[in-house]
Amino acid sequence: MDTSIKNINAYEILDSRGIPTIKVQVFLDDGSLGDFSVPSGASRGVYEAVELRDGDLARYNGKGVLTAVENVKVKIAPKLLGTDATKQREIDNVLLRLDGTKNKSKLGANSLLGVSCAVCKAAANSHNRKLYNYINSLLIRELNTVKEILPKLPIPLFNVLNGGAHADNSLSIQEFMIIPFGITKFSEQLRAGAEIDGHLKRILKEKGATTSVGDEGGFAPDLPTDETALDFLIEAIEVSGYKLESEIVLGLDIAASQYWEEDDKVYAIPNLSGEKVLVDKPKKVVDFYISLLNKYPIYMFEDPLAEDDWVGWRHLAKKFDFKNRLLVGDDLTVTNPERVERAAKEKLINGMIIKPNQIGTLSEVFDVIGLCNKYNIQKIISHRSGETMDTFIADLAVGTGSSFIKNGAPQRGERVVKYNRLLEIENELVPNTSSSNLI
Ligand code: PGA
Ligand code: ZN
């Protein structure tokens, strides 16, 4: 089979918010094709790799990606034609060299990632391999590890209530998640998520709150406080017949960078508690978090402090129950090996969000996965709030043996398509198996 790259094409498509993004197609000499559509975040960390946008206000309010498309076709494609698509690291190194900047600001992380992931898919297709299996063998080769990395289905983190930057409502916490932690099979975990989501809808309706949804498919009601949202969530779990704590636990993404006021070194978080706005120094905010964690079964706690507030993170880490809960970095770590290493060495996190477009190439994602494995950090493969119908992250989660996938609510096509891909994988692997080790 000739896995040489014959042609690379790119064009502009729309994401789930109706904002342009880039789709890349990689064609191989043997006729195989791989394509990848790049997602886009709304609450982006400042240390993320640059998402290149045209800035031409006459098109899509400046959000067009024709420059990124051009970069793929004119600057990247000629350098990769004839290269063997199975040489992922070599190809990613070419991409990094062509860009030449630390934050991918020259060619754009969106152009780089489009090519990197499309190459991976094309190579898998050429060898007639399942994408998750191909990713698994790439990762094992990359990490050069004696420890086996088994593909396994991740536990879904369902973001069923949306606030913050993902919805125009009164909730400050960006994501309220339900986690079917005590249920073993993926299809049953999905069922639990969908059933609880349905009960939550009914409860919100009964209380006179809106049931329209936010960017990630979660409901986006105006509620008096964020704690009211947690109470509704617990009611939905209880009436659904699932057991709180032993079967279902909660997760929160505070996305606190949005509320950090660097000049005064305080957080100003509206609507979080009974007070209208909680304005406080990190130490006080940490105390509030600890009381919240004691009150609710919150297993996963993401970005409770801002990306630059290392002092605040240290305060929380000192008091955090790492044995029973996950303290998760997203904006803090931005899938960036340097930031991950720092957070890991300081023992600030035991869970990490992995978003390929935060860094720009698949090989760098593998580097970060290597660090997670080295420091015993739980891997959470994640979508972005602006998504497409691409299902790559489902295969990435399985192939890298990641414990969790963060993929929004079990509704809205661009979210459900990834959950359905995981159902397909569950069926392909050992039927009736648990979601731990599958092969
Ligand atoms: P984003 O948010 O995709 O809008 O950046 C997701 C998150 O913060 O986890
Ligand atoms: Zn986040």
Coordinates of C-alpha atoms and ligand atoms in Angstrom, one line a residue:
M1 CA 0.0 0.0 0.0
D2 CA 1.3 3.4 -0.9
T3 CA 0.7 5.7 2.0
S4 CA 2.4 8.7 0.4
I5 CA 0.5 12.0 0.6
K6 CA -0.8 12.9 -2.9
N7 CA -2.8 16.0 -2.2
I8 CA -4.0 18.2 0.7
N9 CA -7.1 20.3 0.4
A10 CA -8.8 22.7 2.8
Y11 CA -12.0 24.7 2.9
E12 CA -14.1 26.9 5.2
I13 CA -17.1 25.3 6.9
L14 CA -19.4 26.4 9.7
D15 CA -19.2 25.1 13.3
S16 CA -22.2 24.5 15.7
R17 CA -22.4 28.2 16.5
G18 CA -22.5 29.2 12.9
I19 CA -18.9 30.5 13.0
P20 CA -16.4 29.5 10.3
T21 CA -13.8 26.9 10.9
I22 CA -11.5 24.9 8.7
K23 CA -11.9 21.4 7.3
V24 CA -8.8 19.6 5.9
Q25 CA -8.7 16.6 3.5
V26 CA -5.6 14.5 3.0
F27 CA -5.5 12.2 0.0
L28 CA -3.0 9.4 -0.3
D29 CA -1.5 7.7 -3.4
D30 CA -3.5 4.5 -2.7
G31 CA -6.8 6.5 -2.9
S32 CA -7.3 6.7 0.9
L33 CA -8.8 9.9 2.3
G34 CA -8.7 11.4 5.8
D35 CA -10.5 14.5 6.8
F36 CA -10.7 16.6 9.9
S37 CA -12.9 19.5 11.0
V38 CA -11.3 21.7 13.6
P39 CA -13.5 22.8 16.6
S40 CA -13.3 26.2 18.4
G41 CA -13.6 27.3 22.0
A42 CA -15.5 30.3 23.5
S43 CA -13.8 30.4 26.9
R44 CA -10.3 30.1 25.6
G45 CA -7.3 30.0 27.9
V46 CA -4.8 32.9 27.2
Y47 CA -2.0 30.3 26.8
E48 CA -3.7 28.3 24.1
A49 CA -2.1 28.1 20.7
V50 CA -3.5 30.8 18.3
E51 CA -6.6 30.1 16.3
L52 CA -6.0 32.1 13.1
R53 CA -8.9 34.3 12.0
D54 CA -9.0 36.6 9.0
G55 CA -10.1 39.7 10.9
D56 CA -11.8 41.0 7.7
L57 CA -14.9 42.6 9.1
A58 CA -16.7 42.3 5.7
R59 CA -16.8 38.5 6.1
Y60 CA -18.3 36.7 9.1
N61 CA -17.6 39.6 11.4
G62 CA -13.9 39.1 11.0
K63 CA -14.1 35.4 11.9
G64 CA -13.5 33.9 8.5
V65 CA -10.6 31.4 8.2
L66 CA -9.6 31.8 4.6
T67 CA -6.0 32.7 5.6
A68 CA -5.8 29.4 7.5
V69 CA -7.2 27.6 4.5
E70 CA -4.7 29.3 2.2
N71 CA -1.9 28.4 4.6
V72 CA -2.8 24.7 4.3
K73 CA -3.0 24.8 0.5
V74 CA -0.1 27.0 -0.3
K75 CA 2.4 26.9 2.6
I76 CA 1.9 23.4 4.1
A77 CA 0.7 21.1 1.3
P78 CA 3.7 21.5 -1.0
K79 CA 6.1 20.6 1.8
L80 CA 4.2 17.4 2.7
L81 CA 3.4 15.9 -0.8
G82 CA 5.1 12.6 -1.2
T83 CA 5.6 12.1 2.6
D84 CA 4.5 8.8 4.2
A85 CA 1.3 9.5 6.1
T86 CA 2.2 6.9 8.7
K87 CA 5.1 9.1 9.9
Q88 CA 2.9 11.2 12.2
R89 CA 5.8 12.6 14.3
E90 CA 7.8 13.6 11.2
I91 CA 4.8 15.3 9.6
D92 CA 4.0 17.1 12.8
N93 CA 7.6 18.3 13.1
V94 CA 7.4 19.7 9.5
L95 CA 4.3 21.6 10.6
L96 CA 6.0 22.9 13.7
R97 CA 9.0 24.0 11.7
L98 CA 7.0 25.7 9.0
D99 CA 5.1 27.7 11.7
G100 CA 8.2 28.4 13.7
T101 CA 6.5 30.2 16.6
K102 CA 5.8 29.0 20.1
N103 CA 2.1 29.7 20.0
K104 CA 1.5 28.7 16.3
S105 CA 0.6 32.3 15.5
K106 CA 2.2 32.2 12.0
L107 CA 0.2 29.5 10.3
G108 CA -2.5 29.1 13.0
A109 CA -3.1 26.1 15.2
N110 CA -6.3 25.5 13.3
S111 CA -4.4 24.9 10.0
L112 CA -1.8 22.7 11.7
L113 CA -4.3 20.6 13.6
G114 CA -6.5 20.2 10.6
V115 CA -3.6 18.7 8.7
S116 CA -2.2 16.7 11.6
C117 CA -5.5 14.9 12.4
A118 CA -6.5 14.4 8.7
V119 CA -3.1 12.7 8.1
C120 CA -3.8 10.4 11.0
K121 CA -7.2 9.4 9.7
A122 CA -5.9 8.9 6.1
A123 CA -3.2 6.6 7.4
A124 CA -5.7 4.6 9.5
N125 CA -8.0 4.3 6.5
S126 CA -5.2 3.2 4.2
H127 CA -4.4 0.3 6.5
N128 CA -8.0 -0.5 7.0
R129 CA -7.5 0.0 10.8
K130 CA -10.1 1.2 13.2
L131 CA -9.1 4.8 14.0
Y132 CA -8.9 4.1 17.8
N133 CA -6.7 1.1 17.2
Y134 CA -4.4 3.1 14.9
I135 CA -4.2 5.9 17.4
N136 CA -3.4 3.4 20.1
S137 CA -0.5 1.9 18.1
L138 CA 0.9 5.4 17.3
L139 CA 0.8 6.3 20.9
I140 CA 2.5 3.2 22.1
R141 CA 5.2 3.7 19.5
E142 CA 5.5 7.4 20.5
L143 CA 5.7 6.8 24.3
N144 CA 8.1 3.9 23.8
T145 CA 6.6 2.4 27.0
V146 CA 6.8 -1.0 28.3
K147 CA 3.5 -0.4 30.1
E148 CA 0.6 -1.5 27.9
I149 CA -1.9 1.2 27.0
L150 CA -5.2 -0.6 26.4
P151 CA -8.0 1.1 24.4
K152 CA -11.0 1.6 26.6
L153 CA -14.2 3.4 26.5
P154 CA -14.1 6.6 28.5
I155 CA -16.7 7.6 31.1
P156 CA -18.7 10.6 29.7
L157 CA -19.0 13.8 31.6
F158 CA -22.4 15.2 30.6
N159 CA -22.7 19.0 30.8
V160 CA -26.4 19.3 31.3
L161 CA -26.6 22.9 32.6
N162 CA -24.7 25.7 30.8
G163 CA -23.7 29.1 32.1
G164 CA -20.8 31.5 32.0
A165 CA -19.5 32.1 28.5
H166 CA -21.6 29.3 27.0
A167 CA -25.1 30.8 27.6
D168 CA -26.8 34.1 28.0
N169 CA -28.3 33.4 31.4
S170 CA -27.7 34.1 35.1
L171 CA -25.5 31.2 35.9
S172 CA -21.8 31.9 36.6
I173 CA -20.5 28.4 36.6
Q174 CA -19.8 27.5 33.0
E175 CA -20.6 23.8 33.2
F176 CA -22.7 21.6 35.6
M177 CA -21.9 18.0 34.8
I178 CA -23.4 14.6 35.7
I179 CA -20.9 11.7 35.8
P180 CA -22.2 8.1 35.7
F181 CA -19.2 7.0 37.7
G182 CA -20.7 3.9 39.3
I183 CA -22.2 2.5 36.1
T184 CA -19.9 0.2 34.2
K185 CA -21.1 -0.1 30.6
F186 CA -20.8 2.9 28.2
S187 CA -24.3 2.4 26.7
E188 CA -25.8 2.3 30.2
Q189 CA -23.8 5.4 31.2
L190 CA -25.2 7.2 28.1
R191 CA -28.7 6.0 29.0
A192 CA -28.4 7.4 32.5
G193 CA -27.2 10.7 31.1
A194 CA -30.1 11.0 28.7
E195 CA -32.7 10.0 31.3
I196 CA -31.5 12.4 33.9
D197 CA -31.3 15.1 31.3
G198 CA -35.0 14.4 30.4
H199 CA -36.0 14.7 34.1
L200 CA -34.1 17.9 34.5
K201 CA -36.0 19.3 31.6
R202 CA -39.3 18.5 33.2
I203 CA -38.2 19.9 36.6
L204 CA -37.1 23.2 35.0
K205 CA -40.4 23.4 33.1
E206 CA -42.3 22.8 36.3
K207 CA -40.4 25.6 38.1
G208 CA -41.1 28.0 35.2
A209 CA -37.5 28.1 34.0
T210 CA -36.6 28.0 30.3
T211 CA -35.5 24.7 28.7
S212 CA -33.7 26.2 25.8
V213 CA -30.1 25.0 25.6
G214 CA -26.7 26.6 25.5
D215 CA -23.7 26.0 23.3
E216 CA -22.9 22.5 24.6
G217 CA -26.5 21.3 24.6
G218 CA -27.1 21.8 28.4
F219 CA -30.1 23.8 29.5
A220 CA -29.5 27.4 30.1
P221 CA -32.1 28.7 32.6
D222 CA -32.0 31.9 34.7
L223 CA -31.9 30.7 38.3
P224 CA -31.5 32.7 41.5
T225 CA -28.1 31.2 42.4
D226 CA -25.7 28.6 41.0
E227 CA -26.5 26.5 44.1
T228 CA -30.2 26.4 42.9
A229 CA -28.9 24.8 39.7
L230 CA -27.1 22.1 41.8
D231 CA -30.2 21.5 43.8
F232 CA -32.3 20.9 40.6
L233 CA -29.6 18.6 39.3
I234 CA -29.7 16.5 42.4
E235 CA -33.5 16.4 42.3
A236 CA -33.3 15.2 38.6
I237 CA -30.9 12.4 39.6
E238 CA -33.0 11.3 42.5
V239 CA -36.3 11.2 40.6
S240 CA -34.7 9.3 37.7
G241 CA -34.1 6.3 40.0
Y242 CA -30.3 6.5 39.8
K243 CA -28.3 6.6 43.1
L244 CA -26.6 9.8 43.9
E245 CA -23.0 9.2 44.9
S246 CA -22.8 5.4 44.3
E247 CA -23.9 5.7 40.6
I248 CA -23.9 9.4 39.7
V249 CA -21.6 12.1 40.9
L250 CA -21.3 15.7 39.9
G251 CA -18.7 17.8 38.1
L252 CA -18.3 21.6 37.8
D253 CA -16.2 23.7 35.4
I254 CA -16.0 27.1 37.1
A255 CA -13.8 28.5 34.2
A256 CA -12.7 31.0 36.8
S257 CA -10.2 32.9 34.6
Q258 CA -13.2 34.8 33.3
Y259 CA -13.8 36.2 36.8
W260 CA -10.2 36.9 37.8
E261 CA -9.3 40.6 38.2
E262 CA -5.6 40.7 37.7
D263 CA -5.0 44.3 38.9
D264 CA -6.6 43.7 42.3
K265 CA -5.9 39.9 42.5
V266 CA -9.5 39.1 43.3
Y267 CA -12.4 37.0 41.9
A268 CA -15.7 38.7 41.1
I269 CA -18.1 35.9 40.6
P270 CA -21.8 36.8 40.3
N271 CA -24.6 34.6 41.4
L272 CA -22.4 31.9 42.9
S273 CA -23.7 32.0 46.5
G274 CA -26.6 33.9 48.2
E275 CA -24.6 37.1 47.7
K276 CA -25.1 38.9 44.5
V277 CA -21.4 39.1 43.6
L278 CA -18.8 37.1 45.5
V279 CA -15.7 39.4 45.3
D280 CA -12.8 38.0 47.2
K281 CA -9.2 37.1 47.5
P282 CA -8.3 33.6 46.3
K283 CA -8.0 32.3 49.9
K284 CA -11.6 33.3 50.7
V285 CA -12.8 31.8 47.4
V286 CA -11.0 28.6 48.2
D287 CA -12.9 28.5 51.5
F288 CA -16.1 28.9 49.7
Y289 CA -15.2 26.1 47.3
I290 CA -14.4 23.8 50.2
S291 CA -17.8 24.4 51.7
L292 CA -19.4 23.7 48.3
L293 CA -17.4 20.4 48.0
N294 CA -18.5 19.4 51.5
K295 CA -22.2 20.1 50.7
Y296 CA -22.5 18.4 47.2
P297 CA -21.1 15.2 45.8
I298 CA -18.8 17.0 43.4
Y299 CA -16.2 14.6 42.0
M300 CA -14.7 16.6 39.3
F301 CA -13.7 20.3 39.9
E302 CA -12.3 22.1 36.8
D303 CA -10.5 25.4 36.6
P304 CA -11.8 26.7 40.0
L305 CA -9.0 29.3 39.9
A306 CA -7.6 31.4 37.1
E307 CA -4.9 30.4 34.7
D308 CA -2.4 33.0 36.2
D309 CA -3.4 32.5 39.9
W310 CA -0.8 29.9 40.8
V311 CA -1.0 31.1 44.4
G312 CA -4.8 30.4 44.6
W313 CA -4.2 26.9 43.0
R314 CA -1.7 26.1 45.7
H315 CA -4.2 27.2 48.5
L316 CA -6.8 24.9 47.1
A317 CA -4.4 22.0 46.4
K318 CA -3.4 22.1 50.1
K319 CA -7.0 21.5 51.2
F320 CA -8.3 19.4 48.4
D321 CA -9.3 15.7 48.9
F322 CA -7.2 14.3 46.0
K323 CA -8.0 10.7 47.1
N324 CA -11.7 11.0 46.3
R325 CA -12.0 13.9 43.9
L326 CA -10.4 15.2 40.7
L327 CA -8.9 18.7 40.6
V328 CA -8.8 19.4 36.9
G329 CA -6.8 21.9 34.8
D330 CA -8.0 23.2 31.5
D331 CA -7.2 26.9 31.0
L332 CA -4.4 26.3 33.6
T333 CA -2.7 23.6 31.5
V334 CA -4.0 24.2 27.9
T335 CA -2.7 20.8 26.7
N336 CA 0.7 22.4 26.8
P337 CA 3.6 20.2 28.0
E338 CA 5.4 23.0 29.8
R339 CA 2.3 24.1 31.7
V340 CA 1.3 20.5 32.4
E341 CA 4.7 19.7 33.8
R342 CA 4.6 22.8 36.1
A343 CA 1.2 22.0 37.4
A344 CA 2.1 18.3 37.9
K345 CA 5.4 19.1 39.7
E346 CA 3.6 21.5 42.0
K347 CA 1.0 18.7 42.6
L348 CA -1.9 21.1 41.8
I349 CA -4.0 18.7 39.7
N350 CA -4.8 15.1 39.4
G351 CA -7.0 15.4 36.3
M352 CA -6.4 17.2 33.0
I353 CA -8.5 18.4 30.0
I354 CA -7.0 17.4 26.7
K355 CA -8.1 19.6 23.8
P356 CA -6.0 19.0 20.6
N357 CA -6.7 22.5 19.3
Q358 CA -5.2 24.1 22.4
I359 CA -1.8 22.9 21.2
G360 CA -2.0 22.3 17.5
T361 CA -0.6 18.8 16.5
L362 CA -1.4 15.3 17.4
S363 CA 2.2 14.5 18.4
E364 CA 2.1 17.2 21.0
V365 CA -1.1 15.7 22.3
F366 CA 0.8 12.4 22.7
D367 CA 3.5 14.3 24.6
V368 CA 1.0 15.6 27.0
I369 CA -0.6 12.2 27.4
G370 CA 2.9 10.8 28.2
L371 CA 3.2 13.5 31.0
C372 CA -0.3 12.6 32.3
N373 CA 0.8 8.9 32.5
K374 CA 4.1 9.8 34.2
Y375 CA 2.5 12.0 36.9
N376 CA -0.6 9.9 37.3
I377 CA -3.0 12.5 36.1
Q378 CA -6.4 11.4 34.8
K379 CA -6.9 12.1 31.2
I380 CA -10.1 13.8 30.0
I381 CA -10.3 14.1 26.3
S382 CA -12.5 17.1 25.5
H383 CA -14.6 18.7 22.7
R384 CA -14.9 22.5 22.4
S385 CA -18.1 24.5 22.8
G386 CA -18.0 25.3 19.0
E387 CA -18.0 21.8 17.4
T388 CA -18.6 20.0 14.1
M389 CA -19.8 16.6 13.2
D390 CA -16.3 15.2 13.4
T391 CA -16.0 12.2 15.8
F392 CA -12.2 12.1 16.0
I393 CA -12.2 12.8 19.8
A394 CA -14.2 9.7 20.5
D395 CA -11.6 7.5 18.9
L396 CA -8.8 9.6 20.5
A397 CA -10.3 9.0 24.0
V398 CA -10.6 5.2 23.3
G399 CA -7.2 4.9 21.6
T400 CA -5.4 6.7 24.4
G401 CA -7.1 4.7 27.1
S402 CA -8.4 7.9 28.7
S403 CA -10.6 7.7 31.7
F404 CA -13.1 10.3 30.7
I405 CA -14.5 12.2 27.7
K406 CA -16.1 15.7 28.1
N407 CA -18.6 16.1 25.3
G408 CA -21.5 18.2 26.4
A409 CA -25.1 17.2 27.0
P410 CA -26.6 14.1 25.4
Q411 CA -28.4 16.3 22.9
R412 CA -27.6 18.5 19.9
G413 CA -26.3 16.7 16.8
E414 CA -22.6 17.7 17.1
R415 CA -22.5 16.3 20.7
V416 CA -24.7 13.2 20.1
V417 CA -22.7 12.1 17.0
K418 CA -19.7 11.6 19.2
Y419 CA -21.6 9.7 21.8
N420 CA -23.1 7.5 19.0
R421 CA -19.5 6.9 17.7
L422 CA -18.6 5.6 21.2
L423 CA -21.7 3.3 21.1
E424 CA -20.4 2.0 17.7
I425 CA -17.0 1.3 19.2
E426 CA -18.6 -0.4 22.2
N427 CA -20.4 -2.7 19.7
E428 CA -17.3 -3.4 17.7
L429 CA -15.2 -4.3 20.7
V430 CA -16.3 -7.0 23.0
P431 CA -20.1 -6.9 23.1
N432 CA -21.5 -6.8 26.7
T433 CA -18.2 -5.7 28.1
S434 CA -17.7 -3.2 30.8
S435 CA -16.2 0.1 30.1
S436 CA -12.9 -0.7 31.7
N437 CA -10.5 -2.7 29.5
L438 CA -12.0 -3.7 26.2
I439 CA -9.3 -5.5 24.3
Ligands
PGA1 P1 -14.6 26.2 25.4 O1 -15.0 25.7 26.8 O2 -14.6 25.1 24.4 O3 -15.6 27.3 25.1 O4 -13.2 26.9 25.5 C1 -14.8 24.5 27.3 C2 -14.2 24.4 28.6 O5 -13.8 25.5 29.2 O6 -14.0 23.3 29.1
ZN2 ZN -12.9 24.2 31.0

